[in-house]
mmCIF file of C-alpha atoms and ligand atoms in Angstrom:
data_model
loop_
_atom_site.group_PDB
_atom_site.id
_atom_site.type_symbol
_atom_site.label_atom_id
_atom_site.label_comp_id
_atom_site.label_asym_id
_atom_site.label_seq_id
_atom_site.Cartn_x
_atom_site.Cartn_y
_atom_site.Cartn_z
ATOM 1 C CA MET J 202 -32.806 138.446 -200.866
ATOM 2 C CA LYS J 203 -34.718 137.696 -197.685
ATOM 3 C CA LYS J 204 -32.107 136.898 -195.001
ATOM 4 C CA ILE J 205 -28.743 138.475 -195.643
ATOM 5 C CA LEU J 206 -25.370 137.885 -193.980
ATOM 6 C CA VAL J 207 -22.863 140.723 -194.340
ATOM 7 C CA THR J 208 -19.134 140.324 -193.573
ATOM 8 C CA GLY J 209 -16.941 143.360 -192.898
ATOM 9 C CA SER J 210 -20.031 145.225 -191.698
ATOM 10 C CA LEU J 211 -18.126 147.935 -189.856
ATOM 11 C CA GLY J 212 -15.940 148.817 -192.846
ATOM 12 C CA GLN J 213 -16.345 151.615 -195.365
ATOM 13 C CA ILE J 214 -19.143 150.013 -197.386
ATOM 14 C CA GLY J 215 -20.628 147.766 -194.691
ATOM 15 C CA SER J 216 -21.351 150.567 -192.221
ATOM 16 C CA GLU J 217 -23.799 152.084 -194.669
ATOM 17 C CA LEU J 218 -24.951 149.022 -196.584
ATOM 18 C CA VAL J 219 -26.257 147.290 -193.450
ATOM 19 C CA THR J 220 -28.420 150.297 -192.565
ATOM 20 C CA TYR J 221 -29.580 150.714 -196.182
ATOM 21 C CA MET J 222 -30.571 147.054 -196.524
ATOM 22 C CA ARG J 223 -32.235 146.950 -193.088
ATOM 23 C CA GLY J 224 -34.417 149.789 -194.364
ATOM 24 C CA ILE J 225 -35.473 147.659 -197.333
ATOM 25 C CA TYR J 226 -35.557 144.092 -195.975
ATOM 26 C CA GLY J 227 -36.234 144.678 -192.258
ATOM 27 C CA ASN J 228 -33.785 145.066 -189.366
ATOM 28 C CA ASP J 229 -33.887 141.419 -188.323
ATOM 29 C CA ASN J 230 -33.209 140.163 -191.829
ATOM 30 C CA VAL J 231 -29.754 141.667 -192.215
ATOM 31 C CA ILE J 232 -27.153 139.917 -190.053
ATOM 32 C CA ALA J 233 -24.166 142.213 -189.602
ATOM 33 C CA THR J 234 -20.801 140.614 -188.780
ATOM 34 C CA ASP J 235 -17.304 141.946 -188.284
ATOM 35 C CA LEU J 236 -13.989 141.054 -186.711
ATOM 36 C CA ARG J 237 -14.695 143.390 -183.837
ATOM 37 C CA ARG J 238 -17.716 144.898 -182.183
ATOM 38 C CA ILE J 239 -17.896 148.677 -181.937
ATOM 39 C CA ASP J 240 -20.702 149.626 -179.588
ATOM 40 C CA GLY J 241 -22.719 152.584 -180.718
ATOM 41 C CA CYS J 242 -22.338 151.809 -184.443
ATOM 42 C CA GLU J 243 -25.643 151.610 -186.246
ATOM 43 C CA ALA J 244 -24.792 148.237 -187.812
ATOM 44 C CA VAL J 245 -24.243 146.830 -184.314
ATOM 45 C CA GLU J 246 -27.209 148.463 -182.622
ATOM 46 C CA SER J 247 -30.022 148.374 -185.177
ATOM 47 C CA GLY J 248 -30.265 144.603 -185.722
ATOM 48 C CA PRO J 249 -28.525 141.247 -185.297
ATOM 49 C CA PHE J 250 -24.748 141.461 -184.994
ATOM 50 C CA GLU J 251 -22.163 138.661 -184.629
ATOM 51 C CA ILE J 252 -18.404 138.775 -184.217
ATOM 52 C CA LEU J 253 -16.921 136.879 -187.164
ATOM 53 C CA ASP J 254 -13.384 136.521 -188.480
ATOM 54 C CA VAL J 255 -13.769 135.589 -192.158
ATOM 55 C CA LEU J 256 -10.746 133.281 -191.833
ATOM 56 C CA ASP J 257 -12.771 131.157 -189.394
ATOM 57 C CA ALA J 258 -14.621 129.002 -191.925
ATOM 58 C CA LYS J 259 -16.372 126.912 -189.280
ATOM 59 C CA LYS J 260 -17.851 129.885 -187.457
ATOM 60 C CA MET J 261 -18.915 131.497 -190.724
ATOM 61 C CA GLY J 262 -20.902 128.363 -191.567
ATOM 62 C CA GLU J 263 -22.420 128.260 -188.085
ATOM 63 C CA VAL J 264 -23.503 131.900 -188.145
ATOM 64 C CA ALA J 265 -25.009 131.499 -191.631
ATOM 65 C CA LYS J 266 -26.916 128.364 -190.567
ATOM 66 C CA LYS J 267 -28.077 129.823 -187.263
ATOM 67 C CA HIS J 268 -29.702 132.746 -189.053
ATOM 68 C CA ASN J 269 -30.871 130.670 -192.006
ATOM 69 C CA VAL J 270 -29.482 133.148 -194.543
ATOM 70 C CA ASP J 271 -30.178 132.991 -198.281
ATOM 71 C CA THR J 272 -27.691 135.681 -199.336
ATOM 72 C CA ILE J 273 -24.080 136.484 -198.413
ATOM 73 C CA ILE J 274 -22.605 139.929 -199.030
ATOM 74 C CA HIS J 275 -18.894 139.435 -198.501
ATOM 75 C CA LEU J 276 -17.165 142.777 -197.905
ATOM 76 C CA ALA J 277 -14.266 141.960 -195.553
ATOM 77 C CA ALA J 278 -10.972 142.732 -197.333
ATOM 78 C CA LEU J 279 -7.806 144.810 -197.133
ATOM 79 C CA LEU J 280 -7.711 147.874 -199.416
ATOM 80 C CA SER J 281 -5.027 148.664 -201.971
ATOM 81 C CA ALA J 282 -2.372 150.627 -200.061
ATOM 82 C CA VAL J 283 -2.507 148.364 -196.997
ATOM 83 C CA ALA J 284 -2.406 145.297 -199.244
ATOM 84 C CA GLU J 285 0.741 146.646 -200.908
ATOM 85 C CA ALA J 286 2.345 147.130 -197.484
ATOM 86 C CA LYS J 287 1.249 143.682 -196.273
ATOM 87 C CA PRO J 288 0.935 141.491 -199.376
ATOM 88 C CA VAL J 289 1.023 138.132 -197.603
ATOM 89 C CA LEU J 290 -1.702 139.127 -195.158
ATOM 90 C CA ALA J 291 -3.706 140.621 -198.038
ATOM 91 C CA TRP J 292 -3.639 137.346 -199.952
ATOM 92 C CA GLU J 293 -4.628 135.457 -196.815
ATOM 93 C CA ILE J 294 -7.568 137.707 -195.935
ATOM 94 C CA ASN J 295 -8.801 138.686 -199.391
ATOM 95 C CA MET J 296 -8.581 135.206 -200.915
ATOM 96 C CA GLY J 297 -8.971 133.065 -197.782
ATOM 97 C CA GLY J 298 -12.013 135.021 -196.628
ATOM 98 C CA LEU J 299 -13.579 134.919 -200.083
ATOM 99 C CA PHE J 300 -13.007 131.185 -200.418
ATOM 100 C CA ASN J 301 -14.606 130.500 -197.027
ATOM 101 C CA ALA J 302 -17.591 132.680 -197.871
ATOM 102 C CA LEU J 303 -18.070 131.016 -201.272
ATOM 103 C CA GLU J 304 -17.934 127.592 -199.640
ATOM 104 C CA VAL J 305 -20.684 128.577 -197.184
ATOM 105 C CA ALA J 306 -22.722 129.939 -200.107
ATOM 106 C CA ARG J 307 -22.253 126.654 -201.985
ATOM 107 C CA GLU J 308 -23.249 124.524 -199.009
ATOM 108 C CA LEU J 309 -26.294 126.605 -198.055
ATOM 109 C CA LYS J 310 -27.270 127.531 -201.640
ATOM 110 C CA CYS J 311 -26.981 131.254 -200.977
ATOM 111 C CA SER J 312 -26.831 134.077 -203.496
ATOM 112 C CA PHE J 313 -23.498 135.832 -203.269
ATOM 113 C CA PHE J 314 -22.094 139.326 -203.765
ATOM 114 C CA THR J 315 -18.532 140.510 -203.348
ATOM 115 C CA PRO J 316 -17.050 143.750 -204.644
ATOM 116 C CA SER J 317 -14.251 143.835 -207.176
ATOM 117 C CA SER J 318 -12.557 147.114 -208.040
ATOM 118 C CA ILE J 319 -10.988 149.163 -210.813
ATOM 119 C CA GLY J 320 -7.876 147.851 -209.066
ATOM 120 C CA ALA J 321 -8.488 144.627 -211.007
ATOM 121 C CA PHE J 322 -7.052 146.448 -214.032
ATOM 122 C CA GLY J 323 -3.373 147.100 -214.612
ATOM 123 C CA PRO J 324 -0.894 149.100 -216.693
ATOM 124 C CA SER J 325 -1.532 147.095 -219.888
ATOM 125 C CA THR J 326 -5.335 147.668 -219.677
ATOM 126 C CA PRO J 327 -6.681 150.335 -222.102
ATOM 127 C CA LYS J 328 -6.788 153.472 -219.921
ATOM 128 C CA ASP J 329 -9.702 155.417 -221.378
ATOM 129 C CA ASN J 330 -13.258 154.159 -221.408
ATOM 130 C CA THR J 331 -11.896 150.796 -220.241
ATOM 131 C CA PRO J 332 -14.173 148.069 -221.654
ATOM 132 C CA GLN J 333 -15.990 145.457 -219.574
ATOM 133 C CA ASP J 334 -13.993 142.620 -221.110
ATOM 134 C CA THR J 335 -10.364 143.555 -221.516
ATOM 135 C CA ILE J 336 -6.794 142.865 -220.417
ATOM 136 C CA GLN J 337 -6.483 142.401 -216.624
ATOM 137 C CA ARG J 338 -2.872 142.102 -215.547
ATOM 138 C CA PRO J 339 -2.702 144.180 -212.326
ATOM 139 C CA GLU J 340 0.667 144.585 -210.655
ATOM 140 C CA THR J 341 -0.536 145.192 -207.090
ATOM 141 C CA MET J 342 -1.431 142.492 -204.555
ATOM 142 C CA TYR J 343 -4.848 144.140 -204.165
ATOM 143 C CA GLY J 344 -5.396 143.856 -207.911
ATOM 144 C CA VAL J 345 -4.142 140.273 -207.989
ATOM 145 C CA THR J 346 -6.672 139.323 -205.292
ATOM 146 C CA LYS J 347 -9.456 141.194 -207.107
ATOM 147 C CA VAL J 348 -8.890 139.459 -210.470
ATOM 148 C CA SER J 349 -8.464 136.104 -208.730
ATOM 149 C CA GLY J 350 -11.674 136.811 -206.808
ATOM 150 C CA GLU J 351 -13.582 137.584 -210.010
ATOM 151 C CA LEU J 352 -12.373 134.312 -211.531
ATOM 152 C CA LEU J 353 -13.167 132.310 -208.402
ATOM 153 C CA CYS J 354 -16.703 133.733 -208.241
ATOM 154 C CA ASP J 355 -17.285 132.923 -211.923
ATOM 155 C CA TYR J 356 -15.961 129.424 -211.241
ATOM 156 C CA TYR J 357 -18.417 128.876 -208.375
ATOM 157 C CA TYR J 358 -21.253 129.996 -210.640
ATOM 158 C CA LYS J 359 -20.296 127.754 -213.556
ATOM 159 C CA LYS J 360 -19.137 124.741 -211.592
ATOM 160 C CA PHE J 361 -21.519 124.721 -208.619
ATOM 161 C CA GLY J 362 -24.384 126.983 -209.725
ATOM 162 C CA VAL J 363 -23.794 129.509 -206.915
ATOM 163 C CA ASP J 364 -25.531 132.760 -207.928
ATOM 164 C CA THR J 365 -22.428 134.960 -207.677
ATOM 165 C CA ARG J 366 -22.562 138.630 -208.723
ATOM 166 C CA GLY J 367 -20.150 141.553 -208.377
ATOM 167 C CA VAL J 368 -19.193 145.032 -209.496
ATOM 168 C CA ARG J 369 -15.843 146.699 -210.071
ATOM 169 C CA PHE J 370 -16.196 149.669 -207.747
ATOM 170 C CA PRO J 371 -14.347 152.880 -208.433
ATOM 171 C CA GLY J 372 -13.142 154.975 -205.470
ATOM 172 C CA LEU J 373 -16.063 155.326 -203.053
ATOM 173 C CA ILE J 374 -16.728 158.627 -201.332
ATOM 174 C CA SER J 375 -18.821 158.965 -198.194
ATOM 175 C CA TYR J 376 -19.172 160.982 -195.002
ATOM 176 C CA VAL J 377 -20.024 158.064 -192.719
ATOM 177 C CA ALA J 378 -17.164 155.585 -192.193
ATOM 178 C CA PRO J 379 -13.696 156.621 -193.343
ATOM 179 C CA PRO J 380 -11.964 154.246 -195.776
ATOM 180 C CA GLY J 381 -8.913 152.445 -194.398
ATOM 181 C CA GLY J 382 -5.831 152.422 -196.582
ATOM 182 C CA GLY J 383 -7.148 152.834 -200.104
ATOM 183 C CA THR J 384 -5.536 154.756 -202.960
ATOM 184 C CA THR J 385 -8.644 156.822 -203.663
ATOM 185 C CA ASP J 386 -9.035 157.925 -200.015
ATOM 186 C CA TYR J 387 -7.723 161.407 -200.845
ATOM 187 C CA ALA J 388 -11.087 162.184 -202.401
ATOM 188 C CA VAL J 389 -12.707 161.572 -199.003
ATOM 189 C CA ASP J 390 -10.024 163.216 -196.816
ATOM 190 C CA ILE J 391 -10.105 166.394 -198.890
ATOM 191 C CA TYR J 392 -13.666 167.212 -197.779
ATOM 192 C CA TYR J 393 -12.821 166.801 -194.070
ATOM 193 C CA LYS J 394 -9.695 168.960 -194.387
ATOM 194 C CA ALA J 395 -11.460 171.566 -196.504
ATOM 195 C CA LEU J 396 -13.964 172.109 -193.700
ATOM 196 C CA GLU J 397 -11.534 171.764 -190.788
ATOM 197 C CA ASP J 398 -8.383 173.521 -192.112
ATOM 198 C CA LYS J 399 -9.400 175.175 -195.415
ATOM 199 C CA LYS J 400 -6.446 173.418 -197.005
ATOM 200 C CA TYR J 401 -5.424 169.950 -198.120
ATOM 201 C CA THR J 402 -2.148 168.318 -199.115
ATOM 202 C CA SER J 403 -2.834 165.659 -201.724
ATOM 203 C CA TYR J 404 -0.739 162.503 -201.876
ATOM 204 C CA ILE J 405 -2.044 161.908 -205.417
ATOM 205 C CA ASN J 406 -0.520 164.108 -208.097
ATOM 206 C CA LYS J 407 -2.169 166.637 -210.400
ATOM 207 C CA GLY J 408 -3.493 165.129 -213.601
ATOM 208 C CA THR J 409 -4.151 161.670 -212.103
ATOM 209 C CA TYR J 410 -7.629 160.702 -213.254
ATOM 210 C CA MET J 411 -9.525 157.957 -211.435
ATOM 211 C CA ASP J 412 -13.156 156.843 -211.449
ATOM 212 C CA MET J 413 -15.204 157.654 -208.351
ATOM 213 C CA MET J 414 -18.719 157.191 -206.991
ATOM 214 C CA TYR J 415 -20.762 158.639 -204.148
ATOM 215 C CA MET J 416 -21.758 155.998 -201.598
ATOM 216 C CA PRO J 417 -25.567 156.257 -202.081
ATOM 217 C CA ASP J 418 -25.075 155.203 -205.712
ATOM 218 C CA ALA J 419 -22.827 152.322 -204.651
ATOM 219 C CA LEU J 420 -25.393 150.982 -202.140
ATOM 220 C CA LYS J 421 -28.174 151.174 -204.686
ATOM 221 C CA ALA J 422 -26.000 149.385 -207.249
ATOM 222 C CA ILE J 423 -25.390 146.436 -204.911
ATOM 223 C CA VAL J 424 -29.088 145.939 -204.174
ATOM 224 C CA ASN J 425 -30.161 146.473 -207.799
ATOM 225 C CA LEU J 426 -27.630 143.976 -209.101
ATOM 226 C CA MET J 427 -28.648 141.385 -206.503
ATOM 227 C CA GLU J 428 -32.334 141.896 -207.351
ATOM 228 C CA ALA J 429 -31.739 141.781 -211.121
ATOM 229 C CA ASP J 430 -33.281 139.035 -213.238
ATOM 230 C CA SER J 431 -30.620 136.356 -213.484
ATOM 231 C CA SER J 432 -31.564 135.485 -217.071
ATOM 232 C CA LYS J 433 -30.614 139.012 -218.213
ATOM 233 C CA LEU J 434 -27.071 138.778 -216.863
ATOM 234 C CA VAL J 435 -24.492 138.012 -219.520
ATOM 235 C CA HIS J 436 -21.670 138.995 -217.172
ATOM 236 C CA ARG J 437 -21.461 138.337 -213.444
ATOM 237 C CA ASN J 438 -18.059 138.905 -211.888
ATOM 238 C CA ALA J 439 -17.661 141.709 -212.118
ATOM 239 C CA PHE J 440 -19.455 144.648 -213.795
ATOM 240 C CA ASN J 441 -17.685 147.935 -214.526
ATOM 241 C CA ILE J 442 -19.635 150.740 -212.844
ATOM 242 C CA THR J 443 -18.724 154.406 -212.478
ATOM 243 C CA ALA J 444 -20.298 157.775 -211.737
ATOM 244 C CA MET J 445 -17.522 160.257 -212.509
ATOM 245 C CA SER J 446 -13.849 160.506 -213.348
ATOM 246 C CA PHE J 447 -11.721 163.354 -212.027
ATOM 247 C CA GLU J 448 -8.205 164.395 -211.050
ATOM 248 C CA PRO J 449 -7.300 166.228 -207.802
ATOM 249 C CA GLU J 450 -7.453 169.724 -209.346
ATOM 250 C CA MET J 451 -11.059 169.150 -210.365
ATOM 251 C CA ILE J 452 -12.329 168.156 -206.922
ATOM 252 C CA ALA J 453 -10.365 171.083 -205.412
ATOM 253 C CA ALA J 454 -11.997 173.489 -207.892
ATOM 254 C CA GLU J 455 -15.437 172.109 -207.031
ATOM 255 C CA ILE J 456 -14.809 172.563 -203.280
ATOM 256 C CA LYS J 457 -13.546 176.110 -203.884
ATOM 257 C CA LYS J 458 -16.969 177.012 -205.290
ATOM 258 C CA HIS J 459 -18.318 176.499 -201.744
ATOM 259 C CA ILE J 460 -15.250 177.329 -199.602
ATOM 260 C CA SER J 461 -13.476 180.145 -201.445
ATOM 261 C CA GLU J 462 -10.381 180.183 -199.161
ATOM 262 C CA PHE J 463 -9.672 176.501 -199.847
ATOM 263 C CA GLU J 464 -6.087 175.820 -201.009
ATOM 264 C CA MET J 465 -4.596 172.608 -202.277
ATOM 265 C CA SER J 466 -0.937 171.563 -202.270
ATOM 266 C CA TYR J 467 0.814 168.320 -203.186
ATOM 267 C CA ASN J 468 3.125 165.904 -201.416
ATOM 268 C CA VAL J 469 2.999 162.833 -203.597
ATOM 269 C CA ASP J 470 3.180 159.407 -201.978
ATOM 270 C CA PRO J 471 5.135 157.273 -204.488
ATOM 271 C CA VAL J 472 3.441 154.017 -203.450
ATOM 272 C CA ARG J 473 -0.135 155.219 -203.840
ATOM 273 C CA GLN J 474 0.753 157.276 -206.926
ATOM 274 C CA ALA J 475 2.184 154.163 -208.606
ATOM 275 C CA ILE J 476 -1.008 152.271 -207.786
ATOM 276 C CA ALA J 477 -3.149 155.103 -209.173
ATOM 277 C CA ASN J 478 -1.031 155.297 -212.342
ATOM 278 C CA SER J 479 -1.675 151.625 -213.015
ATOM 279 C CA TRP J 480 -5.481 152.063 -212.897
ATOM 280 C CA PRO J 481 -7.787 153.302 -215.682
ATOM 281 C CA ASP J 482 -8.551 157.003 -216.179
ATOM 282 C CA SER J 483 -12.198 156.225 -216.934
ATOM 283 C CA ILE J 484 -14.196 153.027 -217.350
ATOM 284 C CA ASP J 485 -17.130 152.036 -219.548
ATOM 285 C CA SER J 486 -20.215 150.849 -217.644
ATOM 286 C CA THR J 487 -22.416 150.050 -220.664
ATOM 287 C CA CYS J 488 -22.829 146.353 -219.784
ATOM 288 C CA ALA J 489 -24.059 147.178 -216.258
ATOM 289 C CA LYS J 490 -26.564 149.657 -217.740
ATOM 290 C CA GLU J 491 -27.816 147.205 -220.331
ATOM 291 C CA GLU J 492 -27.904 144.031 -218.264
ATOM 292 C CA TRP J 493 -29.387 145.321 -214.976
ATOM 293 C CA GLY J 494 -30.153 148.993 -215.410
ATOM 294 C CA PHE J 495 -27.238 150.519 -213.491
ATOM 295 C CA LYS J 496 -27.531 154.281 -213.102
ATOM 296 C CA ALA J 497 -25.632 156.759 -210.922
ATOM 297 C CA ASN J 498 -27.446 159.840 -209.641
ATOM 298 C CA TYR J 499 -24.548 161.882 -208.286
ATOM 299 C CA ASP J 500 -21.859 163.713 -210.267
ATOM 300 C CA LEU J 501 -18.931 165.699 -208.841
ATOM 301 C CA ALA J 502 -20.996 168.866 -208.344
ATOM 302 C CA SER J 503 -23.996 167.270 -206.595
ATOM 303 C CA MET J 504 -21.781 164.962 -204.526
ATOM 304 C CA THR J 505 -19.698 167.926 -203.320
ATOM 305 C CA ILE J 506 -22.782 169.855 -202.208
ATOM 306 C CA ASP J 507 -24.091 166.849 -200.278
ATOM 307 C CA MET J 508 -20.718 165.869 -198.758
ATOM 308 C CA LEU J 509 -20.063 169.387 -197.464
ATOM 309 C CA GLU J 510 -23.580 169.715 -196.108
ATOM 310 C CA LYS J 511 -23.481 166.359 -194.285
ATOM 311 C CA LEU J 512 -19.935 166.838 -192.978
ATOM 312 C CA ARG J 513 -20.746 170.292 -191.594
ATOM 313 C CA VAL J 514 -23.356 168.617 -189.420
ATOM 314 C CA LYS J 515 -21.114 165.653 -188.512
ATOM 315 C CA LEU J 516 -18.114 167.838 -187.621
ATOM 316 C CA ASN J 517 -20.274 170.555 -186.147
ATOM 317 C CA ILE J 518 -18.758 173.233 -188.395
ATOM 318 C CA ARG J 519 -20.953 176.135 -189.472
HETATM 319 C C1 VAH E 621 -8.782 151.222 -202.826
HETATM 320 N N1 VAH E 621 -10.906 152.299 -202.461
HETATM 321 O O1 VAH E 621 -8.157 152.196 -203.131
HETATM 322 C C2 VAH E 621 -10.269 151.147 -202.965
HETATM 323 C C3 VAH E 621 -10.723 150.925 -204.358
HETATM 324 C C4 VAH E 621 -10.831 151.842 -206.697
HETATM 325 C C5 VAH E 621 -10.348 151.939 -205.354
HETATM 326 O O2 VAH E 621 -10.842 149.671 -204.738
HETATM 327 O O3 VAH E 621 -8.250 150.235 -202.350
#
């Protein structure tokens, strides 16, 4: 990767990935793009930024050509709960945007990364230690777009030789940009509320296990996969990766170790609970470890220490 175009740069992953990659490849070599410009954001201020709607195929091609990019990191997408509320729009953005980005990659011979998700699995997928290659029959629009996206990326690799790579992200937790409308967002919100109110009402029920990962591990995974030796990759779209699997009681107990007054209650949201129930309890990331050396550094305990420390500074809470 030498010149990288990022779509959805002001989203949950993009806000941090742009900064992380600018640190590695140089500020001018990471072209941040998003639907809107938010002045003051690091991705906007620290290097090239262009307004780009991923449904505008022509402009995407123009921006990529103008900056002479060799890699596209396509992040723009609707998350699971929003996609379930707006399925038609989700198909349009998640698939239409991906198709446009793949076409630009094909034309300009770019390497290509787009994230898939544990949402690409469904109720008939084995729930524990979910294998890399297994049944994928999701019943959410988000999941349908993720499986279709995996297939489309594999197709572009096999048919056109586009160097497509991806991971199935678990829920991502970070203190920088809040996620917008995901099912795993509770595991981010809980840290804010623990510091601000000393209590949190979870919309995900007790006993609901889902895989999660701290953002620094997710950023590293993207770069490591894109830098991996192509000849070692048996799989491409997309690799299971995970750092931890927990249910709401476990994250609450971990927070309580640092904020003893913290209390958790439940008010289950049936839509997001149904989505969570259809996802694995834990996934197997052996292929990612073997094929490109994936490794997560943070577990629930170390992530909680870091999240609380960073959020205290961000929220100015002592
Ligand atoms: C979501 N955060 O809930 C995403 C994700 C595994 C979860 O893909 O939509």
